[in-house]
PDB file of C-alpha atoms in Angstrom:
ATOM      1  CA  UNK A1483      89.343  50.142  87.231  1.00 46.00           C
ATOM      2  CA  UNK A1484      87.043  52.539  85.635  1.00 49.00           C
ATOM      3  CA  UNK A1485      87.359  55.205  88.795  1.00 46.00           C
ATOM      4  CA  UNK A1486      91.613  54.538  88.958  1.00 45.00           C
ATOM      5  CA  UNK A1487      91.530  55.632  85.254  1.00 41.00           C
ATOM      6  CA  UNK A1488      89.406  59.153  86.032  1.00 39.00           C
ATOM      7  CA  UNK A1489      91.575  59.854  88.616  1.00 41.00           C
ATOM      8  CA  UNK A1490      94.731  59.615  86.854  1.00 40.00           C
ATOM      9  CA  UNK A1491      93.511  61.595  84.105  1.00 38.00           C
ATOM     10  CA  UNK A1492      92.133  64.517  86.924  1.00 39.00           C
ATOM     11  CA  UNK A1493      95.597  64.563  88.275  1.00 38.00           C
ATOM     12  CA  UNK A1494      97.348  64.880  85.080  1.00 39.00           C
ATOM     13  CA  UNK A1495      94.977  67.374  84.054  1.00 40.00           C
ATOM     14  CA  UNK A1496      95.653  69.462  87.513  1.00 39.00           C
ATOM     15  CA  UNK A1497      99.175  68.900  87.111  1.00 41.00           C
ATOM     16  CA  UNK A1498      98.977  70.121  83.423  1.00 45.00           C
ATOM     17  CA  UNK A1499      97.161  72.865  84.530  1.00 46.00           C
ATOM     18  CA  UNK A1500      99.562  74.184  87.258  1.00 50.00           C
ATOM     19  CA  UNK A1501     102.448  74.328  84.797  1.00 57.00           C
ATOM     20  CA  UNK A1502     100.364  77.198  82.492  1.00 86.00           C
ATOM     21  CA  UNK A1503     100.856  80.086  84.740  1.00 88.00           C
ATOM     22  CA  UNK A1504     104.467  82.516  85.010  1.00 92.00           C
ATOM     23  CA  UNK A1505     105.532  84.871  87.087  1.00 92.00           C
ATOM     24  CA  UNK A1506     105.856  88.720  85.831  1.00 94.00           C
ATOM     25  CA  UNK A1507     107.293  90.300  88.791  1.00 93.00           C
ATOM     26  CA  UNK A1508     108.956  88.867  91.908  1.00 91.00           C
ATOM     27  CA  UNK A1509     110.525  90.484  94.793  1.00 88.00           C
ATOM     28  CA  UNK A1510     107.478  93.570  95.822  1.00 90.00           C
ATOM     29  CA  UNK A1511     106.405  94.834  98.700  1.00 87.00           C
ATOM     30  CA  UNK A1512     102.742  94.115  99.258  1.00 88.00           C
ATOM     31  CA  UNK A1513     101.832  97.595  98.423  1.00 86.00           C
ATOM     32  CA  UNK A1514     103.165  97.407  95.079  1.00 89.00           C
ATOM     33  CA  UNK A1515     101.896  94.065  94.558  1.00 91.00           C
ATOM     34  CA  UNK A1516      98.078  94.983  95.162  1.00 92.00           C
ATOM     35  CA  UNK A1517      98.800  97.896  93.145  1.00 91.00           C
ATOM     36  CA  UNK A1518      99.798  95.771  90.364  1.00 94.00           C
ATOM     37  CA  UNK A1519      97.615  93.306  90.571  1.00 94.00           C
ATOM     38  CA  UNK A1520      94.311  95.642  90.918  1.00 93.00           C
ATOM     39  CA  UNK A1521      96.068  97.334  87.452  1.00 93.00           C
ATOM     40  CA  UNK A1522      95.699  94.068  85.555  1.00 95.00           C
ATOM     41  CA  UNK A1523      92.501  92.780  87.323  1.00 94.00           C
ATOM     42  CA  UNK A1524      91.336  96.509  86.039  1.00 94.00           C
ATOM     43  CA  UNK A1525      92.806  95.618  82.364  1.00 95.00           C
ATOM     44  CA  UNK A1526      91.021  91.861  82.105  1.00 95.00           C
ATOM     45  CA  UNK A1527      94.211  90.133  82.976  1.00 96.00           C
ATOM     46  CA  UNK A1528      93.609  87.358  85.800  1.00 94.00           C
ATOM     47  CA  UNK A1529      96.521  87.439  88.178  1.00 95.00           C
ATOM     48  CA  UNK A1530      97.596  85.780  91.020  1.00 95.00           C
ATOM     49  CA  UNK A1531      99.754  87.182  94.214  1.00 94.00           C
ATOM     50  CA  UNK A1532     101.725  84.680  95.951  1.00 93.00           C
ATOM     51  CA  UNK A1533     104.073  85.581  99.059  1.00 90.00           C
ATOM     52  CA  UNK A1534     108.019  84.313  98.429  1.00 87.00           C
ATOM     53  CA  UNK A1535     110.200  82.857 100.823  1.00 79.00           C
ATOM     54  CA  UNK A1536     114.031  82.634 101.257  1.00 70.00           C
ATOM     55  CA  UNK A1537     115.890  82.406  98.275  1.00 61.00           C
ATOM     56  CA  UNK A1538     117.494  85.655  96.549  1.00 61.00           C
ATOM     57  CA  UNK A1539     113.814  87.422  97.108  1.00 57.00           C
ATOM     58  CA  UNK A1540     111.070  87.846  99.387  1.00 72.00           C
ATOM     59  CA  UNK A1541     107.842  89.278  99.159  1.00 89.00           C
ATOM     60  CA  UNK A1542     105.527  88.844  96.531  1.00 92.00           C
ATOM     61  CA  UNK A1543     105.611  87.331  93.310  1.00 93.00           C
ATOM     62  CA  UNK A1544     102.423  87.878  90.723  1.00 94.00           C
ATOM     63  CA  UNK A1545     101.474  85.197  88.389  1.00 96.00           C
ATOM     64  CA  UNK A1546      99.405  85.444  84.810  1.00 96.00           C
ATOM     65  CA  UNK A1547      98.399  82.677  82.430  1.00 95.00           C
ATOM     66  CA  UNK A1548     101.199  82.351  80.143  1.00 94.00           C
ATOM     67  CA  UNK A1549      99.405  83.331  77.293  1.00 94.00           C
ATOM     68  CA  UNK A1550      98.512  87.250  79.121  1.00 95.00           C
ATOM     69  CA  UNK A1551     102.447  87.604  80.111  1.00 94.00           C
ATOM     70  CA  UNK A1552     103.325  89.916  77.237  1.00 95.00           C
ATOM     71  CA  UNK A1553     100.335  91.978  77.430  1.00 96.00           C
ATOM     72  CA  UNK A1554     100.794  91.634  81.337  1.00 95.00           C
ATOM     73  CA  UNK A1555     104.172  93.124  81.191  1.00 95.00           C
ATOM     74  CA  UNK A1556     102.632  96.053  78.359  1.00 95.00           C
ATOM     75  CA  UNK A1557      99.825  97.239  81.420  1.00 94.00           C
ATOM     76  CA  UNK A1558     102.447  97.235  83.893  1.00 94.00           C
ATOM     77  CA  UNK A1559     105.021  98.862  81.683  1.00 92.00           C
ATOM     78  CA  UNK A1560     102.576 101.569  80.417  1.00 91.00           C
ATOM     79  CA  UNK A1561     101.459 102.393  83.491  1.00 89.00           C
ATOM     80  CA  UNK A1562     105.008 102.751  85.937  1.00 88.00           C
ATOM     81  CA  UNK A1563     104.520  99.736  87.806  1.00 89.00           C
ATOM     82  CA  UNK A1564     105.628  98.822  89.927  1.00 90.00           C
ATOM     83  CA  UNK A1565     106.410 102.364  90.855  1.00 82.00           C
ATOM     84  CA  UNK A1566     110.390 102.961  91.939  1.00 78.00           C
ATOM     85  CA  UNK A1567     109.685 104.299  95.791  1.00 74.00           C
ATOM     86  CA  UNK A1568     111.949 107.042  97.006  1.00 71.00           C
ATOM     87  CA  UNK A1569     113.020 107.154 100.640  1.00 70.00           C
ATOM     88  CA  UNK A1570     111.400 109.794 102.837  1.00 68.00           C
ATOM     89  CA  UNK A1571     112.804 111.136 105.436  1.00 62.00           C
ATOM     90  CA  UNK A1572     111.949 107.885 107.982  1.00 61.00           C
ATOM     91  CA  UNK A1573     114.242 105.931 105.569  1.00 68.00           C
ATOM     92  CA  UNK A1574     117.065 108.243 105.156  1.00 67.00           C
ATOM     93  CA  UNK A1575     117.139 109.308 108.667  1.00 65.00           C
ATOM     94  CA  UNK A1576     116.847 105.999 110.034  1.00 66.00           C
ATOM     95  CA  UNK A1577     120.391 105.430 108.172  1.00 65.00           C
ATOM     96  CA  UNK A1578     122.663 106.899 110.961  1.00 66.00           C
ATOM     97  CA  UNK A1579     126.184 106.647 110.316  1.00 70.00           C
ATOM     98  CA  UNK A1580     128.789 107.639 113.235  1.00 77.00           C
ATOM     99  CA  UNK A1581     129.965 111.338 111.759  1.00 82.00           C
ATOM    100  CA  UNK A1582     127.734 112.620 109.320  1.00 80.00           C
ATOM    101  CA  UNK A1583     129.365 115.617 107.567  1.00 80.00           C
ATOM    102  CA  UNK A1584     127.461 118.592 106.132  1.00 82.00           C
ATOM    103  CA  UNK A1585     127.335 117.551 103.028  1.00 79.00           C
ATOM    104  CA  UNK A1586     125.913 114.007 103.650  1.00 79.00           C
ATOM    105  CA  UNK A1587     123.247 115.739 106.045  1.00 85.00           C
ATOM    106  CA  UNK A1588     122.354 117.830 103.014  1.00 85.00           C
ATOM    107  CA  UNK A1589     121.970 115.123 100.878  1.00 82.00           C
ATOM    108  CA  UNK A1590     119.962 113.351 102.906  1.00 84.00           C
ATOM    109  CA  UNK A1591     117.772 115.814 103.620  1.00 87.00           C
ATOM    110  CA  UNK A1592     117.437 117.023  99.901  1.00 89.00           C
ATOM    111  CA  UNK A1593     116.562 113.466  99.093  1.00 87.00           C
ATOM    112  CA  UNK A1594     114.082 112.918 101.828  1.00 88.00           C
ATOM    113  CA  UNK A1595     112.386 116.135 101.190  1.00 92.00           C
ATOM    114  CA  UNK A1596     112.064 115.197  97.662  1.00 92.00           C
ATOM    115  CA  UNK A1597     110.887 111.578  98.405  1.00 91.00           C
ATOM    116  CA  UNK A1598     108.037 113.328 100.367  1.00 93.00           C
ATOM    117  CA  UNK A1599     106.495 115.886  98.047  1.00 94.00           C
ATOM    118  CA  UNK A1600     106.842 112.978  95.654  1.00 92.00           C
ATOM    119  CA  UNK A1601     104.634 110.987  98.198  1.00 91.00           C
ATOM    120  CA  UNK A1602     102.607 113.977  98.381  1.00 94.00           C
ATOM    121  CA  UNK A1603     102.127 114.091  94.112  1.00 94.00           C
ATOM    122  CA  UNK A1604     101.379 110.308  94.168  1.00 90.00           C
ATOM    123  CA  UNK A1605      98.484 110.198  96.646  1.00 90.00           C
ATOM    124  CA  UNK A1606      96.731 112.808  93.875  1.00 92.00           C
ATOM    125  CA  UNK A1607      93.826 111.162  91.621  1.00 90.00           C
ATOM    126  CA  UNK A1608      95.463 110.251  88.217  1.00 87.00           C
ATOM    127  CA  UNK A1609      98.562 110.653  88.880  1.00 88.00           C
ATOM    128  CA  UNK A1610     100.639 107.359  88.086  1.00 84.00           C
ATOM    129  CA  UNK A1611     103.787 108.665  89.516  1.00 86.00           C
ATOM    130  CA  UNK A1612     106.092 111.608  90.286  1.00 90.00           C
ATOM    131  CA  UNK A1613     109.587 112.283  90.268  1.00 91.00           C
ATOM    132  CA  UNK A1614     110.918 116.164  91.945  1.00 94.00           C
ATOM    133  CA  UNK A1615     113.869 117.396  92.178  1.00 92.00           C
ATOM    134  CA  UNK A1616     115.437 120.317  94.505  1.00 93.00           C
ATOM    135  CA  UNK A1617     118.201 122.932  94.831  1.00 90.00           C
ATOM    136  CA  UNK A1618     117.563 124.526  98.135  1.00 87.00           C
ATOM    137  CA  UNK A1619     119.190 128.449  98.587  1.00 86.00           C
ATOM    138  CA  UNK A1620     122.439 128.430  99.688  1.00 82.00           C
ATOM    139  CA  UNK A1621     124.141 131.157 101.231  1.00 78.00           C
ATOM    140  CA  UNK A1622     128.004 132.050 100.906  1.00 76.00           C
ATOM    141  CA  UNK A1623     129.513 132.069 104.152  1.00 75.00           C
ATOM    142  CA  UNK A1624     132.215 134.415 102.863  1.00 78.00           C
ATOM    143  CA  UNK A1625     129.863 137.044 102.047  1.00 75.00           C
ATOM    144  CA  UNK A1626     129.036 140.523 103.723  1.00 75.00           C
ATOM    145  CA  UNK A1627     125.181 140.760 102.467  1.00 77.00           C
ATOM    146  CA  UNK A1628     124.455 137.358 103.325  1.00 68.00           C
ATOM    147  CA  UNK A1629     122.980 137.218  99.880  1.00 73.00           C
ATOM    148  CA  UNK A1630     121.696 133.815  98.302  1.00 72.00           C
ATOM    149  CA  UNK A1631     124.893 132.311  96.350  1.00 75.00           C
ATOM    150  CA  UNK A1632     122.028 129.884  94.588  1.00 80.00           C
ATOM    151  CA  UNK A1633     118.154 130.764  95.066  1.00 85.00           C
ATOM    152  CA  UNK A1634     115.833 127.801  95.602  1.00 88.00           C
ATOM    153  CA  UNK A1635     114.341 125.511  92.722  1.00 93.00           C
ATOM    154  CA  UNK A1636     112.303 122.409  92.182  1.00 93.00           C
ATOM    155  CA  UNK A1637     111.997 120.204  88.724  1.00 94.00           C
ATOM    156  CA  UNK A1638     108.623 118.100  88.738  1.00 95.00           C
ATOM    157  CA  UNK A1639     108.033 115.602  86.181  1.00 93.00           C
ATOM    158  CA  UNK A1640     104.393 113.953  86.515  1.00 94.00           C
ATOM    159  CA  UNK A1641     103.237 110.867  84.931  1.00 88.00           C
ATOM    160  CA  UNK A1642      99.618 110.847  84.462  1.00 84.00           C
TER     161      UNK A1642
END
């Protein structure tokens, strides 16, 4: 009777204990998640990954004692993650459509270009994240010196 009575109480206690975590993010792409996690291992926070199936997600989920979700969320919130990933120019390429015009090939292009050097930024030591903008030189077709109508510019904001 004695040994029934332990093992109740070890189950309810496991069962109990399984209840006291909560997920913080859902939905990443491994990358981000080991990102994550290794920020909140890094700021004392014991986390969990844990791959997600079917459903409205999929990926990976990470999971904190309920009692480290708000200061969870803080770490993650004061330090961009998970980061928002651009598409390079493998992504935007990839996305053929049956008659590009001009301008969508120029958007694409300025987008994957930018999505690149942001890459680039990233990969630096220190750097949390990067965001760049570009206005490449255009040239008016209408005019006799071929002169630049715009000349070429890039806005870079980096989070360190």
């Amino acid at each position: 009777m004695r040994g029934h009575a332990c093992t109740f109480v070890a189950v309810v206690l496991l069962v109990g204990m399984g209840g006291c975590s909560t997920g913080v993010l859902h939905g990443l792409d491994e990358a981000a998640a080991n990102e994550s996690l290794a920020a909140l291992e890094r700021a004392g926070i014991g986390a969990e990954k844990v791959a997600e199936a079917g459903g409205q997600t999929s990926g990976f989920a990470l999971q904190v004692s309920r009692g480290d979700a708000a200061r969870a969320l803080d770490v993650l919130r004061v330090r961009g993650l998970p980061r928002e990933r651009r598409h390079g120019y493998a992504e935007v390429y990839g996305q053929a459509s049956l008659i590009p015009t001009a301008s969508e090939e120029r958007a694409r292009y300025l987008e994957a270009t930018a999505g690149e050097v942001e890459r680039t930024l990233e990969t630096a030591e220190g750097i949390i994240s990067a965001r760049v903008h570009l206005v490449l030189e255009e040239v008016d077709p209408l005019s006799m010196e071929g002169k630049p109508r715009t000349t070429a510019r890039a806005a870079v904001l980096i989070k360190a």
